XYZ file of C-alpha atoms in Angstrom:
531
model
C 3.688 -3.722 -2.447
C 4.019 -5.936 0.576
C 2.832 -7.975 2.492
C -0.313 -9.037 4.563
C -1.416 -11.756 6.624
C 0.935 -14.906 6.497
C 3.177 -13.026 4.791
C 4.735 -11.268 7.330
C 4.849 -7.120 6.345
C 2.202 -4.867 5.582
C 1.946 -2.286 2.673
C -1.253 -1.704 1.202
C -3.684 1.097 3.546
C -6.855 -1.239 4.206
C -9.889 0.914 3.949
C -12.061 2.136 6.391
C -8.784 3.287 9.161
C -7.574 1.056 11.569
C -7.625 -1.725 12.469
C -3.807 -1.307 12.496
C -4.622 1.989 14.849
C -3.009 4.158 12.236
C -4.801 6.549 9.841
C -2.190 4.318 6.937
C -0.030 7.615 7.299
C 3.598 6.611 8.396
C 6.986 8.707 7.062
C 6.693 10.062 3.695
C 8.695 12.636 1.914
C 7.018 16.136 2.425
C 4.755 15.643 5.340
C 5.792 18.549 7.287
C 6.236 16.679 10.420
C 9.314 18.669 12.503
C 12.070 16.508 12.078
C 13.216 19.327 10.615
C 11.478 18.657 6.690
C 8.291 19.642 5.315
C 7.388 20.258 1.695
C 11.070 20.183 0.319
C 12.262 23.364 3.310
C 13.018 22.930 6.246
C 10.366 23.762 9.285
C 11.649 26.218 11.806
C 9.887 26.580 14.873
C 9.212 30.275 15.072
C 10.925 32.845 17.484
C 8.066 33.462 19.812
C 8.451 34.006 23.397
C 5.442 31.242 23.802
C 3.918 28.597 21.580
C 0.300 29.311 21.207
C -2.376 28.566 23.780
C -4.844 25.294 23.285
C -8.721 27.427 22.239
C -6.897 29.907 20.627
C -8.511 30.935 17.380
C -5.739 32.136 14.949
C -5.140 32.406 11.228
C -2.692 30.601 8.851
C -1.805 29.797 5.231
C -1.619 25.946 4.321
C 2.007 25.889 2.612
C 1.894 22.095 2.483
C 0.585 18.519 2.408
C 1.718 16.351 5.766
C 1.736 12.574 5.485
C -2.010 12.096 7.458
C -2.784 14.041 4.501
C -3.769 17.406 6.775
C -2.856 20.706 5.712
C 0.608 21.878 6.790
C -0.025 25.489 8.331
C 1.379 28.245 8.955
C 0.847 31.649 10.911
C 1.569 34.946 10.544
C 4.558 34.681 13.215
C 5.684 31.291 11.338
C 4.628 28.598 14.006
C 3.649 25.490 12.575
C 0.170 23.633 12.727
C -1.273 21.181 10.997
C -4.694 21.222 10.034
C -6.668 18.715 8.911
C -8.555 19.418 5.987
C -6.638 22.345 4.846
C -5.609 22.956 0.887
C -2.476 24.368 0.069
C -2.387 27.874 -1.200
C -5.508 28.183 1.508
C -6.141 30.838 3.783
C -7.664 29.541 7.247
C -9.296 30.260 10.819
C -8.510 27.418 12.990
C -8.789 26.893 16.700
C -5.565 25.213 18.195
C -6.059 21.775 19.464
C -2.319 20.745 21.022
C 0.534 22.237 20.837
C 4.363 21.730 20.915
C 7.000 23.861 21.353
C 7.547 24.124 17.181
C 4.751 22.651 16.334
C 0.908 22.413 17.091
C -2.441 20.795 15.756
C -5.473 22.765 15.427
C -9.175 22.274 14.090
C -10.090 24.194 10.922
C -13.067 26.643 11.328
C -13.156 28.521 7.541
C -11.621 28.430 4.615
C -11.203 32.423 3.431
C -9.654 31.818 0.730
C -10.696 28.556 -1.168
C -8.460 26.301 -3.021
C -9.188 25.402 -6.463
C -8.311 21.868 -5.992
C -10.942 21.746 -3.102
C -14.009 19.939 -3.847
C -16.954 17.967 -1.657
C -15.862 14.701 -0.494
C -18.118 12.108 -1.804
C -17.953 9.301 1.090
C -20.242 11.058 3.622
C -18.331 9.234 6.704
C -15.165 10.817 4.972
C -14.168 12.847 8.632
C -15.358 9.813 10.515
C -13.197 7.376 8.566
C -9.542 8.039 8.254
C -9.228 5.380 5.524
C -9.095 8.177 2.896
C -7.724 11.406 3.548
C -7.384 13.281 0.715
C -11.237 12.745 -0.613
C -11.964 16.727 -0.397
C -9.077 17.386 -2.899
C -9.580 17.200 -7.083
C -8.297 13.955 -8.098
C -5.783 15.333 -11.080
C -4.363 17.936 -7.968
C -4.189 14.702 -5.895
C -1.915 12.899 -8.737
C 0.290 16.511 -8.846
C 0.721 16.406 -4.913
C 2.070 12.892 -5.317
C 4.292 13.429 -7.749
C 5.712 16.054 -5.791
C 6.012 13.572 -2.601
C 8.559 12.045 -4.782
C 10.004 14.894 -5.841
C 10.800 16.370 -2.450
C 12.064 13.400 -1.181
C 14.573 12.518 -4.253
C 15.534 15.982 -3.732
C 15.824 16.922 0.488
C 16.888 12.687 1.569
C 18.943 11.498 -1.270
C 20.378 14.809 -2.385
C 19.600 13.700 -6.111
C 19.627 16.465 -8.831
C 15.661 16.374 -10.229
C 15.260 16.935 -13.975
C 13.296 20.045 -14.733
C 10.150 20.004 -16.216
C 10.675 19.777 -20.115
C 13.860 18.353 -19.521
C 14.645 15.607 -22.173
C 14.697 11.831 -20.180
C 16.847 9.055 -20.792
C 13.850 7.054 -20.577
C 14.331 4.339 -23.122
C 15.955 1.478 -21.320
C 19.167 2.274 -22.780
C 22.453 2.849 -20.268
C 23.226 7.073 -20.569
C 26.328 7.938 -22.335
C 28.837 9.590 -20.015
C 26.989 13.604 -21.361
C 23.742 12.546 -20.179
C 25.173 10.988 -16.818
C 24.462 13.798 -14.337
C 23.864 16.204 -16.894
C 19.524 16.552 -16.944
C 18.746 14.548 -13.439
C 15.970 12.683 -12.611
C 13.470 12.218 -14.725
C 10.405 11.985 -11.951
C 7.109 11.489 -14.612
C 3.766 12.441 -14.100
C 2.071 10.042 -11.343
C -0.601 7.654 -13.343
C -3.772 7.582 -12.121
C -6.596 6.087 -12.488
C -9.652 6.557 -15.005
C -11.641 5.554 -12.544
C -10.890 6.229 -8.760
C -13.211 4.264 -7.399
C -14.178 0.931 -6.002
C -10.462 -0.221 -7.265
C -10.283 -2.696 -3.798
C -10.662 -5.990 -3.890
C -10.245 -6.917 -0.798
C -12.273 -5.638 2.517
C -11.215 -6.726 6.232
C -14.395 -5.428 8.161
C -14.744 -5.199 12.189
C -17.841 -6.514 13.705
C -19.091 -5.208 17.060
C -21.921 -5.291 18.940
C -23.997 -2.515 20.078
C -27.054 -2.049 21.994
C -28.752 -2.087 19.050
C -27.916 -5.104 17.481
C -24.657 -6.107 15.428
C -22.158 -3.783 13.541
C -19.339 -4.138 10.724
C -17.464 -0.832 8.831
C -14.832 0.529 10.356
C -13.136 2.397 13.657
C -13.771 6.025 14.236
C -10.681 7.500 14.026
C -8.467 7.151 17.434
C -10.889 4.803 18.860
C -12.143 1.250 19.335
C -15.508 2.129 18.580
C -16.487 0.470 15.366
C -19.233 2.679 13.243
C -21.840 0.857 11.092
C -20.983 1.464 7.204
C -23.086 -0.145 4.306
C -20.901 0.808 1.984
C -17.255 2.230 0.910
C -16.577 4.261 -2.353
C -13.050 2.927 -2.482
C -14.488 -0.511 -2.352
C -15.430 -3.658 -5.252
C -19.293 -3.211 -4.344
C -18.981 -7.233 -4.418
C -17.323 -6.500 -1.159
C -19.764 -4.208 -0.171
C -22.505 -6.613 -1.134
C -20.790 -9.676 0.902
C -20.023 -7.801 4.127
C -23.786 -6.518 3.965
C -24.707 -10.113 3.536
C -22.857 -11.525 6.486
C -23.922 -8.942 8.508
C -27.713 -9.161 8.025
C -27.802 -13.485 8.482
C -25.804 -12.930 11.469
C -27.889 -10.878 12.711
C -30.731 -12.954 11.780
C -29.296 -15.462 13.398
C -28.193 -14.415 16.342
C -24.817 -14.931 16.188
C -23.287 -12.390 18.327
C -20.261 -10.146 17.050
C -16.630 -10.315 19.585
C -16.619 -7.952 22.486
C -12.439 -7.076 22.561
C -13.356 -5.797 26.500
C -15.476 -9.378 27.565
C -13.098 -11.890 25.254
C -17.341 -13.009 24.534
C -18.765 -13.458 21.451
C -17.996 -15.062 17.942
C -17.470 -12.626 14.595
C -14.516 -10.240 15.093
C -14.304 -9.756 11.600
C -14.998 -10.753 7.609
C -12.685 -10.536 5.364
C -13.858 -10.675 1.541
C -11.311 -11.029 -1.877
C -13.042 -10.129 -4.899
C -11.446 -11.633 -8.335
C -11.834 -8.393 -11.025
C -11.062 -10.588 -14.072
C -12.647 -13.891 -12.587
C -15.772 -12.677 -10.681
C -14.821 -15.121 -7.852
C -15.833 -14.111 -4.669
C -14.043 -15.574 -1.182
C -15.973 -14.895 2.393
C -13.282 -15.235 5.379
C -15.191 -15.956 8.791
C -12.795 -14.578 11.660
C -14.248 -15.754 14.535
C -13.750 -15.823 18.458
C -13.000 -19.749 19.101
C -13.280 -23.257 16.505
C -17.054 -24.208 16.342
C -20.071 -21.323 16.837
C -24.024 -22.142 17.250
C -25.192 -22.110 13.408
C -22.218 -21.827 11.507
C -24.056 -24.473 8.986
C -26.899 -22.462 8.673
C -24.681 -19.262 8.097
C -22.770 -20.927 5.280
C -25.225 -22.296 3.652
C -27.163 -18.915 3.395
C -24.201 -17.281 2.486
C -23.743 -20.052 -0.921
C -27.611 -19.684 -1.663
C -27.860 -15.815 -1.607
C -23.932 -14.444 -2.783
C -24.014 -15.009 -6.619
C -19.985 -15.922 -7.341
C -18.977 -17.002 -3.886
C -16.540 -19.454 -5.029
C -14.825 -20.329 -0.837
C -16.264 -20.022 2.254
C -13.595 -20.358 4.828
C -13.010 -20.051 8.803
C -9.838 -18.458 10.576
C -9.480 -18.885 14.259
C -8.334 -16.233 16.270
C -8.686 -16.568 20.062
C -5.945 -13.988 21.041
C -7.026 -10.822 22.827
C -4.722 -8.381 19.949
C -5.839 -6.317 17.491
C -4.667 -8.949 14.806
C -6.979 -9.389 12.339
C -6.241 -13.262 11.678
C -5.494 -16.248 14.025
C -3.189 -19.305 13.099
C -5.519 -21.921 11.491
C -7.761 -21.363 8.785
C -10.202 -23.941 7.609
C -12.367 -24.168 4.744
C -15.887 -24.240 5.426
C -17.469 -24.548 1.646
C -15.639 -24.364 -1.696
C -12.355 -24.626 -2.530
C -9.395 -22.991 -1.363
C -8.282 -20.742 -3.148
C -10.169 -18.573 -5.608
C -8.387 -16.622 -8.790
C -7.258 -14.030 -10.794
C -5.167 -12.000 -12.980
C -2.590 -9.817 -13.630
C -1.685 -9.222 -17.048
C -1.892 -12.435 -18.525
C -0.624 -14.348 -15.268
C -2.857 -16.456 -12.948
C -2.406 -16.247 -9.313
C -4.238 -18.462 -6.519
C -5.812 -16.454 -3.548
C -6.019 -17.976 -0.331
C -7.524 -16.638 2.533
C -4.452 -15.477 3.943
C -2.287 -14.991 1.317
C -1.014 -11.395 0.262
C -2.638 -10.416 -2.879
C -1.980 -6.380 -4.643
C -5.658 -4.656 -3.876
C -5.392 -2.898 -6.840
C -4.929 -4.654 -9.426
C -5.400 -2.308 -12.051
C -2.583 0.134 -11.411
C -0.863 -3.332 -10.259
C -0.199 -3.937 -13.628
C 0.502 -0.404 -14.696
C 3.182 -0.642 -12.651
C 4.626 -3.787 -12.939
C 4.043 -2.922 -16.592
C 6.151 -0.094 -15.908
C 8.580 -2.456 -13.967
C 9.253 -4.664 -17.210
C 9.622 -1.680 -19.257
C 12.819 -0.574 -17.393
C 14.267 -3.954 -17.229
C 14.507 -3.458 -20.383
C 14.635 -7.775 -21.272
C 15.466 -9.076 -24.205
C 14.569 -13.284 -23.309
C 18.235 -14.034 -22.799
C 18.818 -12.434 -19.664
C 19.017 -13.599 -15.546
C 16.730 -11.485 -13.195
C 16.913 -11.892 -9.708
C 13.929 -10.987 -7.559
C 14.338 -10.030 -3.971
C 11.673 -9.893 -1.625
C 9.600 -11.895 -4.125
C 6.196 -12.313 -2.094
C 4.028 -14.728 -3.576
C 5.975 -14.020 -7.019
C 3.851 -11.072 -8.558
C 6.877 -9.471 -10.230
C 8.626 -12.989 -10.670
C 6.334 -13.998 -12.764
C 5.371 -10.616 -14.739
C 9.195 -11.117 -15.220
C 10.032 -14.787 -16.278
C 7.572 -14.330 -19.225
C 10.547 -11.860 -21.001
C 13.495 -13.705 -19.572
C 15.628 -16.699 -19.618
C 15.566 -17.224 -15.954
C 14.066 -15.519 -12.875
C 15.442 -16.081 -8.949
C 13.404 -14.977 -6.149
C 13.782 -14.647 -2.156
C 11.898 -14.390 0.216
C 11.964 -14.482 4.014
C 8.147 -15.342 4.972
C 8.098 -19.444 3.707
C 4.208 -19.470 2.961
C 5.010 -16.969 0.387
C 7.117 -18.784 -1.487
C 4.982 -22.148 -1.127
C 2.507 -19.693 -3.053
C 5.155 -18.760 -5.031
C 5.809 -21.904 -6.191
C 2.681 -22.544 -6.943
C 1.977 -19.773 -9.118
C 5.000 -20.451 -11.300
C 3.234 -23.948 -11.627
C -0.354 -22.444 -12.446
C 1.055 -20.273 -15.394
C 3.910 -23.563 -16.599
C 6.488 -21.369 -15.992
C 8.306 -23.295 -12.960
C 10.970 -24.213 -15.601
C 12.149 -20.585 -15.525
C 11.311 -19.549 -12.049
C 12.968 -20.332 -8.954
C 12.559 -19.584 -5.794
C 14.075 -20.085 -2.573
C 13.743 -18.926 1.662
C 15.736 -16.592 3.423
C 16.808 -13.285 3.955
C 18.058 -11.465 0.096
C 21.112 -10.311 1.593
C 22.059 -14.220 2.679
C 20.385 -15.472 -0.260
C 21.730 -13.953 -3.200
C 25.554 -14.060 -2.250
C 25.222 -17.605 -1.626
C 23.913 -17.524 -5.439
C 26.339 -15.619 -6.663
C 28.893 -17.569 -4.828
C 27.337 -20.529 -6.932
C 27.765 -18.852 -10.065
C 24.368 -16.928 -10.810
C 24.946 -13.734 -12.647
C 22.099 -11.271 -12.916
C 22.458 -8.940 -15.633
C 18.698 -7.227 -13.540
C 17.833 -6.991 -10.133
C 14.500 -5.556 -9.037
C 13.483 -5.303 -5.368
C 9.592 -4.362 -3.741
C 10.792 -3.786 0.055
C 8.629 -3.240 2.833
C 8.230 0.491 3.881
C 11.956 1.136 6.107
C 13.251 0.059 2.947
C 16.378 -2.249 1.559
C 18.469 -3.983 4.017
C 21.971 -2.332 3.980
C 23.219 -5.501 3.459
C 21.358 -6.014 0.228
C 22.051 -2.493 -1.374
C 25.792 -3.963 -0.505
C 25.180 -6.872 -2.174
C 23.956 -5.646 -4.791
C 26.818 -3.088 -5.394
C 29.172 -6.079 -5.592
C 27.388 -8.128 -8.418
C 26.861 -4.865 -10.343
C 24.223 -6.002 -12.435
C 23.623 -4.044 -15.288
C 20.324 -2.320 -14.056
C 18.617 -1.975 -10.749
C 14.750 -1.561 -10.683
C 13.521 -0.572 -7.330
C 9.570 -0.552 -6.392
C 8.984 1.740 -3.657
C 5.914 2.035 -1.670
C 7.745 4.731 0.344
C 9.218 7.852 -1.251
C 11.515 8.228 1.901
C 13.262 4.846 1.952
C 13.440 5.032 -1.957
C 15.395 8.202 -1.758
C 17.470 6.265 1.175
C 18.361 3.935 -0.809
C 18.946 5.300 -4.544
C 21.475 7.491 -2.819
C 22.924 4.460 -1.503
C 23.694 2.848 -5.023
C 24.682 6.079 -6.610
C 27.346 6.131 -4.311
C 28.516 2.963 -5.107
C 28.467 3.588 -9.054
C 25.039 3.104 -9.998
C 22.922 6.421 -12.037
C 19.668 6.756 -11.651
C 17.810 7.545 -14.451
C 13.865 8.004 -14.312
C 11.298 7.615 -11.806
C 7.895 6.869 -12.341
C 4.778 7.556 -9.135
C 1.604 5.208 -10.006
C -1.313 5.833 -7.640
C -2.194 2.684 -5.849
C -4.903 3.624 -3.676
C -6.188 6.882 -4.791
C -8.187 9.204 -2.276
C -5.169 8.645 0.477
C -2.054 10.289 0.837
C -0.336 6.841 -0.187
C 2.347 6.692 -3.588
C 4.402 3.892 -5.399
C 7.061 3.648 -7.342
C 9.485 2.503 -9.683
C 12.586 3.758 -10.617
C 15.386 2.901 -12.549
C 19.378 2.916 -12.169
C 22.059 1.780 -14.490
C 25.344 0.515 -13.538
C 27.688 3.980 -14.353
C 30.905 3.568 -16.589
C 32.665 4.937 -13.359
C 31.349 2.139 -11.105
C 33.572 1.506 -8.603
C 36.416 3.137 -9.384
């Protein structure tokens, strides 16, 4: 669940498709991509004399979901086609749009056998945006699919045994006995979903643009730099939509032009809004092409007057010709430098560029499961690798004797220390700047021994040197929080080979209506470690 803005890593998919150029997708297990894998099965090219031709209409059966949410289809002769909008179990007619040697892409024309999981996408802009990939799939089916993604990755990439449904879990935080080790396999629980999977995002990052009819703000059309105007996003908090709409209206009224990335002229590049779900605080960040601009003071005063709950109005200056949202400098135009929100009982200060989880409801559930897996009784020493601004560290510090957090981004550690002081936990939480694989061995040499090590890496997973360090330190438990099932499975395999046993894994739906799935896994040191 890492990192964005000044804290260096990006983990959470942004609503509204781009700005980073992806549809939120990256390598996920069960993608069906022709790297030899698909939904736990090898994708083998059909033994055909020649691939299909562009424009050809063919029938296919959808057998899985790809890593961008597209249906993975098979033609009668076994050729693989990726079909956006297809769902597993459906028979579809498609038009081939692009062909490679072993696979192709096709446009959905007709669904002959409609899946019971299919629904009408509630968002009218769903097919244009790309920020969500699964609004055409019912929510319960999404939760099942996300568990399947995790299971497929563990089995296919990690070569790990997963317990069959109904087999007993070793889920009470105790180390498994020798009989239990390896007897049933890893228990992968049903995905924890949301009671209301809409309006869950506490942060909006909206690009602005100038068209003939005036100023627009919304999202980039798929595969382009064209901004489509948008009044609301169904996964954003209503206050985010309200704030963005207000700034858009006021800029138009005041004649403040949007930035044009082709000419380099204009003022407003992005509007970023952050909302504290528990506190009601609102922060508005104007990302501008330059320091000052005409009628800035009027704009600030009008936002203050017309946006209830606003506590902070900031300006970030970005003059670079880039699609990176933030520039290097941020100024407070009015109000406070921070707004505040809570995860559980822990209060966090949120600045214009500091990272904070975008779905606080599910974050609390994810961290609650991590706390359960850590099985702290109050006397333990915990190390939190990739600690970011201290979200997990402070969550655990309430229940441990001492927590040590390490993060390579200096600004994130500044935030972590500030948050520890904010919660009166500075005496229980210590933070260091540096690479985890360098700092943690130094801690060990100084006599620090961890009972539990928690890792929450970016999508690329843990550095191999860190995994080696964990194996040498031999903590009793390892709690692995992951945003990428593929690298989770890879790293669990390495730790298992080093003497650990993966007991269970819990998928959590942090981003409903997208293909992304977070998970947390519990590993315990085997009785045969390092023998």
